[in-house]
mmCIF file of C-alpha atoms in Angstrom:
data_model
loop_
_atom_site.group_PDB
_atom_site.id
_atom_site.type_symbol
_atom_site.label_atom_id
_atom_site.label_comp_id
_atom_site.label_asym_id
_atom_site.label_seq_id
_atom_site.Cartn_x
_atom_site.Cartn_y
_atom_site.Cartn_z
ATOM 1 C CA MET A 1 51.273 71.613 132.244
ATOM 2 C CA GLU A 2 48.546 68.949 132.238
ATOM 3 C CA VAL A 3 49.878 66.581 134.912
ATOM 4 C CA SER A 4 47.798 63.594 133.817
ATOM 5 C CA GLN A 5 49.252 63.892 130.301
ATOM 6 C CA VAL A 6 52.880 64.412 131.321
ATOM 7 C CA LEU A 7 53.616 62.605 134.569
ATOM 8 C CA HIS A 8 54.869 59.036 134.396
ATOM 9 C CA MET A 9 57.634 56.993 135.930
ATOM 10 C CA ASN A 10 60.471 56.202 133.506
ATOM 11 C CA GLY A 11 59.433 53.175 131.474
ATOM 12 C CA GLY A 12 61.299 50.125 130.208
ATOM 13 C CA ASN A 13 64.057 48.251 132.014
ATOM 14 C CA GLY A 14 67.058 50.483 131.332
ATOM 15 C CA ASP A 15 69.541 52.039 133.733
ATOM 16 C CA THR A 16 67.337 55.090 134.443
ATOM 17 C CA SER A 17 64.003 53.233 134.411
ATOM 18 C CA TYR A 18 61.640 53.054 137.348
ATOM 19 C CA ALA A 19 61.688 49.256 137.098
ATOM 20 C CA THR A 20 65.443 49.237 137.746
ATOM 21 C CA ASN A 21 65.373 51.967 140.404
ATOM 22 C CA SER A 22 62.411 51.112 142.620
ATOM 23 C CA THR A 23 63.995 48.930 145.304
ATOM 24 C CA LEU A 24 63.134 51.565 147.914
ATOM 25 C CA GLN A 25 59.470 51.365 146.924
ATOM 26 C CA LYS A 26 59.701 47.581 147.255
ATOM 27 C CA LEU A 27 61.006 48.006 150.800
ATOM 28 C CA VAL A 28 58.093 50.322 151.572
ATOM 29 C CA ILE A 29 55.613 47.761 150.223
ATOM 30 C CA THR A 30 57.266 45.065 152.351
ATOM 31 C CA LYS A 31 57.012 47.187 155.494
ATOM 32 C CA ALA A 32 53.348 47.965 154.753
ATOM 33 C CA LYS A 33 52.536 44.297 154.049
ATOM 34 C CA PRO A 34 51.181 43.435 157.546
ATOM 35 C CA VAL A 35 48.592 46.218 157.250
ATOM 36 C CA VAL A 36 47.582 45.166 153.724
ATOM 37 C CA ILE A 37 47.294 41.497 154.619
ATOM 38 C CA GLY A 38 45.484 42.245 157.869
ATOM 39 C CA SER A 39 42.925 44.390 156.066
ATOM 40 C CA ILE A 40 42.231 42.029 153.134
ATOM 41 C CA SER A 41 42.156 38.996 155.447
ATOM 42 C CA ASP A 42 39.600 40.602 157.756
ATOM 43 C CA LEU A 43 37.524 41.610 154.736
ATOM 44 C CA TYR A 44 37.482 38.064 153.372
ATOM 45 C CA ILE A 45 36.898 36.297 156.705
ATOM 46 C CA THR A 46 33.956 38.538 157.626
ATOM 47 C CA ASN A 47 32.550 38.633 154.076
ATOM 48 C CA PRO A 48 33.563 35.505 152.137
ATOM 49 C CA SER A 49 33.147 36.005 148.421
ATOM 50 C CA ARG A 50 33.353 33.841 145.325
ATOM 51 C CA CYS A 51 35.291 36.638 143.626
ATOM 52 C CA LEU A 52 37.471 39.313 145.194
ATOM 53 C CA THR A 53 37.775 42.473 143.119
ATOM 54 C CA ILE A 54 40.967 44.408 143.791
ATOM 55 C CA ALA A 55 42.259 47.690 142.405
ATOM 56 C CA ASP A 56 45.855 48.907 142.643
ATOM 57 C CA LEU A 57 45.932 52.648 141.964
ATOM 58 C CA GLY A 58 49.177 54.169 140.722
ATOM 59 C CA CYS A 59 50.591 50.739 139.894
ATOM 60 C CA SER A 60 53.482 52.029 137.712
ATOM 61 C CA SER A 61 55.520 49.225 136.058
ATOM 62 C CA GLY A 62 58.353 46.919 136.961
ATOM 63 C CA PRO A 63 58.829 44.183 139.585
ATOM 64 C CA ASN A 64 56.745 45.963 142.248
ATOM 65 C CA THR A 65 53.570 46.178 140.186
ATOM 66 C CA LEU A 66 52.367 42.649 140.888
ATOM 67 C CA LEU A 67 54.058 42.277 144.284
ATOM 68 C CA VAL A 68 51.064 43.320 146.400
ATOM 69 C CA ILE A 69 48.688 41.229 144.292
ATOM 70 C CA THR A 70 50.911 38.200 144.830
ATOM 71 C CA GLU A 71 50.948 38.809 148.598
ATOM 72 C CA ILE A 72 47.152 39.148 148.694
ATOM 73 C CA ILE A 73 46.534 35.964 146.686
ATOM 74 C CA GLU A 74 48.951 34.013 148.880
ATOM 75 C CA ALA A 75 47.295 35.294 152.071
ATOM 76 C CA ILE A 76 43.779 34.430 150.890
ATOM 77 C CA ASP A 77 44.982 31.016 149.731
ATOM 78 C CA GLU A 78 46.330 30.327 153.233
ATOM 79 C CA ILE A 79 43.075 31.452 154.863
ATOM 80 C CA CYS A 80 41.033 29.211 152.573
ATOM 81 C CA HIS A 81 43.273 26.277 153.454
ATOM 82 C CA GLU A 82 42.831 26.924 157.191
ATOM 83 C CA LEU A 83 39.052 27.372 156.942
ATOM 84 C CA ASN A 84 38.582 24.634 154.339
ATOM 85 C CA HIS A 85 36.969 27.114 151.954
ATOM 86 C CA ASN A 86 36.950 26.954 148.201
ATOM 87 C CA LYS A 87 39.437 29.438 146.793
ATOM 88 C CA PRO A 88 37.868 32.589 145.391
ATOM 89 C CA GLU A 89 38.474 34.023 141.970
ATOM 90 C CA PHE A 90 40.354 37.301 141.689
ATOM 91 C CA GLN A 91 39.575 40.243 139.459
ATOM 92 C CA VAL A 92 42.498 42.696 139.511
ATOM 93 C CA PHE A 93 42.545 46.195 138.035
ATOM 94 C CA LEU A 94 45.918 47.907 137.608
ATOM 95 C CA ASN A 95 45.493 51.668 137.306
ATOM 96 C CA ASP A 96 47.895 54.437 136.386
ATOM 97 C CA LEU A 97 47.990 57.477 134.125
ATOM 98 C CA PRO A 98 47.678 56.803 130.374
ATOM 99 C CA SER A 99 51.399 57.429 129.769
ATOM 100 C CA ASN A 100 52.358 54.625 132.169
ATOM 101 C CA ASP A 101 54.339 51.726 130.674
ATOM 102 C CA PHE A 102 51.481 49.210 130.679
ATOM 103 C CA ASN A 103 53.146 47.169 127.925
ATOM 104 C CA THR A 104 55.967 46.135 130.249
ATOM 105 C CA ILE A 105 53.392 45.003 132.808
ATOM 106 C CA PHE A 106 51.456 42.905 130.324
ATOM 107 C CA LYS A 107 54.630 41.183 129.127
ATOM 108 C CA THR A 108 55.274 39.928 132.662
ATOM 109 C CA LEU A 109 51.819 38.360 133.128
ATOM 110 C CA PRO A 110 52.577 34.898 131.657
ATOM 111 C CA ALA A 111 55.506 34.465 134.062
ATOM 112 C CA PHE A 112 53.350 35.783 136.922
ATOM 113 C CA PHE A 113 50.588 33.224 136.313
ATOM 114 C CA GLU A 114 53.099 30.425 135.863
ATOM 115 C CA LYS A 115 54.698 31.267 139.213
ATOM 116 C CA LEU A 116 51.296 31.204 140.933
ATOM 117 C CA ARG A 117 50.484 27.806 139.463
ATOM 118 C CA LYS A 118 53.803 26.368 140.620
ATOM 119 C CA GLU A 119 53.422 27.730 144.143
ATOM 120 C CA MET A 120 49.736 26.989 144.704
ATOM 121 C CA GLY A 121 48.841 24.266 142.264
ATOM 122 C CA GLU A 122 46.643 24.367 139.220
ATOM 123 C CA ASN A 123 43.515 25.047 141.306
ATOM 124 C CA PHE A 124 44.721 28.282 142.918
ATOM 125 C CA GLY A 125 41.641 29.992 141.445
ATOM 126 C CA SER A 126 41.008 32.096 138.413
ATOM 127 C CA CYS A 127 42.826 35.444 138.325
ATOM 128 C CA SER A 128 41.996 38.077 135.735
ATOM 129 C CA ILE A 129 44.204 41.181 135.421
ATOM 130 C CA MET A 130 43.300 44.306 133.466
ATOM 131 C CA GLY A 131 44.951 47.691 132.937
ATOM 132 C CA ILE A 132 42.860 50.780 133.668
ATOM 133 C CA PRO A 133 44.509 53.949 132.318
ATOM 134 C CA GLY A 134 43.245 57.152 133.896
ATOM 135 C CA SER A 135 43.659 59.574 136.779
ATOM 136 C CA PHE A 136 42.452 58.425 140.192
ATOM 137 C CA TYR A 137 41.217 61.978 140.658
ATOM 138 C CA GLU A 138 38.381 60.922 138.359
ATOM 139 C CA ARG A 139 35.889 58.031 138.460
ATOM 140 C CA LEU A 140 37.516 54.774 137.367
ATOM 141 C CA PHE A 141 35.023 51.980 138.148
ATOM 142 C CA PRO A 142 31.257 51.347 138.234
ATOM 143 C CA THR A 143 29.408 51.939 141.489
ATOM 144 C CA THR A 144 30.054 49.471 144.367
ATOM 145 C CA THR A 145 32.186 47.057 142.332
ATOM 146 C CA ILE A 146 35.583 47.083 144.121
ATOM 147 C CA ASP A 147 36.188 45.109 147.327
ATOM 148 C CA PHE A 148 39.726 46.228 148.115
ATOM 149 C CA ILE A 149 41.737 49.256 146.976
ATOM 150 C CA HIS A 150 45.473 49.580 147.383
ATOM 151 C CA SER A 151 47.773 52.454 146.521
ATOM 152 C CA SER A 152 51.456 52.895 147.336
ATOM 153 C CA TYR A 153 53.580 56.001 146.770
ATOM 154 C CA SER A 154 51.065 57.695 144.492
ATOM 155 C CA LEU A 155 48.840 59.987 146.522
ATOM 156 C CA GLN A 156 51.614 62.472 147.236
ATOM 157 C CA TRP A 157 51.264 63.415 143.551
ATOM 158 C CA LEU A 158 48.670 66.135 143.082
ATOM 159 C CA SER A 159 46.174 66.436 140.253
ATOM 160 C CA GLN A 160 47.789 69.703 139.197
ATOM 161 C CA VAL A 161 50.390 72.253 140.191
ATOM 162 C CA PRO A 162 48.646 74.522 142.712
ATOM 163 C CA ALA A 163 47.415 77.840 141.354
ATOM 164 C CA MET A 164 49.699 80.507 142.855
ATOM 165 C CA ILE A 165 49.292 84.250 143.094
ATOM 166 C CA GLU A 166 53.016 84.710 143.836
ATOM 167 C CA ILE A 167 56.140 83.211 142.262
ATOM 168 C CA ASN A 168 57.861 80.471 144.246
ATOM 169 C CA LYS A 169 61.153 81.996 143.097
ATOM 170 C CA SER A 170 64.143 79.643 142.675
ATOM 171 C CA ASN A 171 62.181 76.754 144.209
ATOM 172 C CA ILE A 172 60.431 73.742 142.726
ATOM 173 C CA TYR A 173 58.708 72.760 145.981
ATOM 174 C CA LEU A 174 58.135 74.247 149.438
ATOM 175 C CA THR A 175 61.058 75.741 151.361
ATOM 176 C CA ARG A 176 61.449 78.312 154.115
ATOM 177 C CA SER A 177 61.817 80.977 151.426
ATOM 178 C CA SER A 178 58.486 80.101 149.768
ATOM 179 C CA PRO A 179 55.866 82.867 150.147
ATOM 180 C CA PRO A 180 53.036 82.062 152.611
ATOM 181 C CA SER A 181 50.531 82.209 149.752
ATOM 182 C CA VAL A 182 52.451 79.476 147.890
ATOM 183 C CA ILE A 183 52.503 77.261 150.981
ATOM 184 C CA GLN A 184 48.764 77.796 151.442
ATOM 185 C CA ALA A 185 48.116 76.973 147.787
ATOM 186 C CA TYR A 186 49.861 73.621 148.189
ATOM 187 C CA ILE A 187 47.949 72.837 151.384
ATOM 188 C CA GLU A 188 44.606 73.648 149.778
ATOM 189 C CA GLN A 189 45.408 71.645 146.632
ATOM 190 C CA PHE A 190 46.192 68.542 148.702
ATOM 191 C CA GLN A 191 43.027 69.003 150.767
ATOM 192 C CA LYS A 192 40.972 69.260 147.600
ATOM 193 C CA ASP A 193 42.641 66.306 145.867
ATOM 194 C CA PHE A 194 42.684 63.863 148.775
ATOM 195 C CA SER A 195 39.089 64.663 149.706
ATOM 196 C CA LEU A 196 38.063 64.127 146.070
ATOM 197 C CA PHE A 197 39.978 60.834 145.957
ATOM 198 C CA LEU A 198 38.124 59.550 149.028
ATOM 199 C CA SER A 199 34.756 60.689 147.690
ATOM 200 C CA LEU A 200 35.290 58.975 144.329
ATOM 201 C CA ARG A 201 36.476 55.720 145.890
ATOM 202 C CA SER A 202 33.516 55.697 148.296
ATOM 203 C CA LYS A 203 31.225 55.407 145.284
ATOM 204 C CA GLU A 204 33.238 52.611 143.670
ATOM 205 C CA ILE A 205 33.960 50.437 146.703
ATOM 206 C CA THR A 206 31.514 47.867 148.095
ATOM 207 C CA SER A 207 29.626 48.477 151.336
ATOM 208 C CA LYS A 208 32.130 46.431 153.376
ATOM 209 C CA GLY A 209 35.132 47.420 151.262
ATOM 210 C CA ARG A 210 38.591 48.350 152.515
ATOM 211 C CA MET A 211 41.429 50.587 151.388
ATOM 212 C CA VAL A 212 45.111 50.651 152.336
ATOM 213 C CA LEU A 213 47.034 53.724 151.187
ATOM 214 C CA THR A 214 50.766 54.318 151.585
ATOM 215 C CA MET A 215 52.153 57.773 150.891
ATOM 216 C CA LEU A 216 55.182 59.937 151.480
ATOM 217 C CA SER A 217 54.518 62.299 154.347
ATOM 218 C CA ARG A 218 56.148 64.339 157.079
ATOM 219 C CA ARG A 219 56.412 64.352 160.867
ATOM 220 C CA SER A 220 57.080 68.084 161.186
ATOM 221 C CA GLN A 221 54.314 70.657 161.396
ATOM 222 C CA GLU A 222 55.963 72.870 158.783
ATOM 223 C CA PRO A 223 55.155 71.891 155.173
ATOM 224 C CA PHE A 224 58.778 72.727 154.310
ATOM 225 C CA GLY A 225 60.261 70.404 156.942
ATOM 226 C CA LYS A 226 63.496 68.467 156.505
ATOM 227 C CA GLU A 227 61.562 65.481 155.115
ATOM 228 C CA CYS A 228 61.351 67.215 151.727
ATOM 229 C CA TYR A 229 64.988 68.356 151.595
ATOM 230 C CA PHE A 230 65.671 65.983 148.687
ATOM 231 C CA TRP A 231 63.594 68.333 146.504
ATOM 232 C CA GLU A 232 65.505 71.337 147.823
ATOM 233 C CA LEU A 233 68.736 69.738 146.601
ATOM 234 C CA LEU A 234 67.166 69.342 143.158
ATOM 235 C CA SER A 235 66.170 73.028 143.215
ATOM 236 C CA LYS A 236 69.776 73.853 144.055
ATOM 237 C CA SER A 237 70.973 71.771 141.096
ATOM 238 C CA LEU A 238 68.573 73.523 138.713
ATOM 239 C CA ASN A 239 69.647 76.937 140.000
ATOM 240 C CA ASP A 240 73.256 76.016 139.250
ATOM 241 C CA LEU A 241 72.236 75.452 135.631
ATOM 242 C CA VAL A 242 70.506 78.835 135.629
ATOM 243 C CA SER A 243 73.746 80.451 136.814
ATOM 244 C CA GLU A 244 75.639 78.660 134.064
ATOM 245 C CA GLY A 245 73.220 79.831 131.369
ATOM 246 C CA LEU A 246 71.865 76.345 130.609
ATOM 247 C CA ILE A 247 68.379 77.204 131.893
ATOM 248 C CA GLU A 248 66.499 80.496 131.628
ATOM 249 C CA GLU A 249 65.676 82.035 135.005
ATOM 250 C CA ALA A 250 62.054 82.544 133.962
ATOM 251 C CA LYS A 251 61.812 78.847 133.137
ATOM 252 C CA MET A 252 63.094 77.990 136.598
ATOM 253 C CA ASP A 253 60.686 80.343 138.347
ATOM 254 C CA SER A 254 57.709 78.908 136.454
ATOM 255 C CA PHE A 255 58.407 75.272 137.403
ATOM 256 C CA ASN A 256 56.773 73.765 140.494
ATOM 257 C CA LEU A 257 56.148 70.137 141.337
ATOM 258 C CA PRO A 258 52.586 68.741 141.576
ATOM 259 C CA PHE A 259 53.554 67.081 144.833
ATOM 260 C CA TYR A 260 52.716 67.361 148.541
ATOM 261 C CA MET A 261 53.822 65.521 151.672
ATOM 262 C CA PRO A 262 51.081 65.841 154.321
ATOM 263 C CA SER A 263 51.232 65.614 158.097
ATOM 264 C CA TYR A 264 49.277 63.133 160.233
ATOM 265 C CA GLU A 265 46.933 65.905 161.348
ATOM 266 C CA GLU A 266 46.154 66.912 157.769
ATOM 267 C CA VAL A 267 45.416 63.359 156.646
ATOM 268 C CA GLU A 268 43.236 62.594 159.673
ATOM 269 C CA ALA A 269 41.276 65.843 159.314
ATOM 270 C CA ILE A 270 40.533 65.218 155.627
ATOM 271 C CA ILE A 271 39.404 61.628 156.223
ATOM 272 C CA CYS A 272 37.126 62.687 159.072
ATOM 273 C CA GLY A 273 35.840 65.708 157.183
ATOM 274 C CA GLU A 274 35.057 63.825 153.968
ATOM 275 C CA GLY A 275 33.202 61.257 156.053
ATOM 276 C CA SER A 276 32.933 58.177 153.818
ATOM 277 C CA PHE A 277 35.461 55.961 155.616
ATOM 278 C CA TYR A 278 36.378 54.826 159.099
ATOM 279 C CA LEU A 279 40.060 55.325 159.856
ATOM 280 C CA ASP A 280 41.037 51.890 161.165
ATOM 281 C CA GLY A 281 44.673 52.784 161.609
ATOM 282 C CA LEU A 282 47.552 54.998 160.527
ATOM 283 C CA GLU A 283 51.095 53.721 160.957
ATOM 284 C CA ILE A 284 54.266 55.748 160.446
ATOM 285 C CA PHE A 285 57.728 54.480 159.568
ATOM 286 C CA ASP A 286 60.941 55.932 158.173
ATOM 287 C CA ILE A 287 63.102 54.705 155.296
ATOM 288 C CA ASN A 288 66.614 55.925 154.518
ATOM 289 C CA TRP A 289 66.792 57.873 151.262
ATOM 290 C CA ASP A 290 69.023 55.225 149.727
ATOM 291 C CA GLY A 291 66.871 52.315 150.913
ATOM 292 C CA SER A 292 69.576 51.010 153.265
ATOM 293 C CA ASP A 293 69.062 49.698 156.786
ATOM 294 C CA ASP A 294 70.338 51.883 159.597
ATOM 295 C CA ASP A 295 72.761 49.119 160.537
ATOM 296 C CA ASP A 296 74.432 49.520 157.141
ATOM 297 C CA ASN A 297 75.277 53.164 157.719
ATOM 298 C CA ASN A 298 78.581 52.722 159.500
ATOM 299 C CA GLU A 299 82.144 53.595 158.580
ATOM 300 C CA PHE A 300 82.869 50.107 157.282
ATOM 301 C CA LYS A 301 79.891 49.690 154.972
ATOM 302 C CA PHE A 302 78.543 53.135 154.133
ATOM 303 C CA ASP A 303 79.666 54.811 150.908
ATOM 304 C CA ARG A 304 78.190 58.265 150.394
ATOM 305 C CA PHE A 305 78.847 58.152 146.646
ATOM 306 C CA ILE A 306 76.974 54.862 146.186
ATOM 307 C CA SER A 307 74.126 56.203 148.323
ATOM 308 C CA GLY A 308 74.114 59.443 146.338
ATOM 309 C CA GLN A 309 73.905 57.488 143.099
ATOM 310 C CA LYS A 310 70.981 55.383 144.369
ATOM 311 C CA VAL A 311 69.009 58.423 145.475
ATOM 312 C CA THR A 312 69.744 60.246 142.232
ATOM 313 C CA LYS A 313 68.529 57.347 140.081
ATOM 314 C CA LEU A 314 65.386 57.056 142.201
ATOM 315 C CA ILE A 315 64.513 60.752 141.936
ATOM 316 C CA ARG A 316 65.339 60.790 138.229
ATOM 317 C CA ALA A 317 63.096 57.777 137.586
ATOM 318 C CA VAL A 318 60.090 59.502 139.183
ATOM 319 C CA SER A 319 60.619 63.125 138.110
ATOM 320 C CA GLU A 320 62.354 63.061 134.715
ATOM 321 C CA SER A 321 59.119 63.187 132.720
ATOM 322 C CA LEU A 322 58.085 66.478 134.355
ATOM 323 C CA ILE A 323 61.534 68.062 134.188
ATOM 324 C CA ALA A 324 62.164 67.076 130.565
ATOM 325 C CA TYR A 325 58.740 68.380 129.522
ATOM 326 C CA HIS A 326 59.418 71.787 131.071
ATOM 327 C CA PHE A 327 63.164 72.280 130.494
ATOM 328 C CA GLY A 328 63.873 69.910 127.600
ATOM 329 C CA ASP A 329 65.875 66.681 127.427
ATOM 330 C CA ALA A 330 69.264 68.337 126.855
ATOM 331 C CA ILE A 331 69.851 69.281 130.509
ATOM 332 C CA ILE A 332 68.796 65.976 132.098
ATOM 333 C CA ASP A 333 72.178 64.228 132.365
ATOM 334 C CA VAL A 334 73.973 67.386 133.498
ATOM 335 C CA LEU A 335 71.248 68.133 136.043
ATOM 336 C CA PHE A 336 71.287 64.744 137.697
ATOM 337 C CA ASN A 337 75.079 64.545 137.733
ATOM 338 C CA ARG A 338 75.014 67.811 139.682
ATOM 339 C CA TYR A 339 72.228 66.469 141.892
ATOM 340 C CA MET A 340 74.288 63.376 142.696
ATOM 341 C CA GLU A 341 77.136 65.608 143.880
ATOM 342 C CA TYR A 342 74.812 67.481 146.242
ATOM 343 C CA VAL A 343 73.176 64.329 147.582
ATOM 344 C CA SER A 344 76.550 62.638 148.128
ATOM 345 C CA ASP A 345 77.808 65.717 149.956
ATOM 346 C CA HIS A 346 74.660 65.718 152.084
ATOM 347 C CA PHE A 347 75.278 62.073 153.014
ATOM 348 C CA SER A 348 78.798 62.984 154.146
ATOM 349 C CA LYS A 349 77.258 65.263 156.806
ATOM 350 C CA GLU A 350 73.987 63.561 157.708
ATOM 351 C CA GLY A 351 71.526 61.022 156.373
ATOM 352 C CA GLY A 352 68.094 61.546 154.955
ATOM 353 C CA LYS A 353 64.856 59.719 155.632
ATOM 354 C CA PHE A 354 61.546 59.392 153.845
ATOM 355 C CA VAL A 355 58.572 59.391 156.233
ATOM 356 C CA ASN A 356 55.748 57.040 155.246
ATOM 357 C CA PHE A 357 52.104 56.767 156.276
ATOM 358 C CA VAL A 358 50.199 53.487 155.920
ATOM 359 C CA ILE A 359 46.506 54.292 156.191
ATOM 360 C CA SER A 360 43.885 51.581 156.690
ATOM 361 C CA LEU A 361 40.316 52.596 155.828
ATOM 362 C CA ARG A 362 36.939 50.875 155.960
ATOM 363 C CA ARG A 363 33.805 52.001 154.083
ATOM 364 C CA LYS A 364 31.086 53.376 156.346
#
């Protein structure tokens, strides 16, 4: 499987689309906002520029795609007002894999520009937005041309499924039953990919440039910690279909996700080892699987079936392209109905949380 050719979030605006099922990602972006705004504001104040060039890597499509760009433009506009500076122009590059639904993004641009003009006036500054299809594990931009790079919920996706010398039998990701060689293969693939990502961006970013990266991660030392249990429930659902004769066992055993949730120690070691960036900060926060606040999870408000449905639609929106490519479209509805049952049952016993890293980097 060529990940860059297959992987994409579900396009369009339908019931199973990423656009409709990305409210959790919006919450993550909102929680990471202070770090993003702090980084871009410090960059602009210390190095005022007539044009800020910004790249959003792994932009996907839907209402979140332009959210960070809006927040950045509003923050810079406020700084310019306080300092009595002329407003800079903005050059924005939206990057994702070629199969991403760029058309949906482009259709929203007229409304996006109109909203900016209403909020900031006609002289808010020129803003040019372009789509850049391609893998961020390759060069994307000319040397030293990007001032600020942002990426949210993308870097946990690997460039490829790790090469394994043993079968990760009955699993699609890491579990306690995964052979040590499989676990090591995942660790090494993430080390290789994240180090390559940093090296590539160091060539493209300006000498004073900044990056803010948000990714799914884990607090536990074990790569198969409870943070990734949502994938284990999907493995369980697929194995049910194997038992029922809807999926061949060999097909199941040959499917593994190009995905990895690193620990703090792993991320810090790779950044320091690659050597192109200063690590200005790394913040950690948790989000409930269903995107709810902890205060909502009480006997009067919490409904495990609604939560199960939300989680199922989220996981389907981000993983359906890979699953359908490997197993075919026919099993998708059955699979995710079964998955919803398992997730709902899990919520009846305990919750689930996604662990998130927000990493602030500065070019050396």
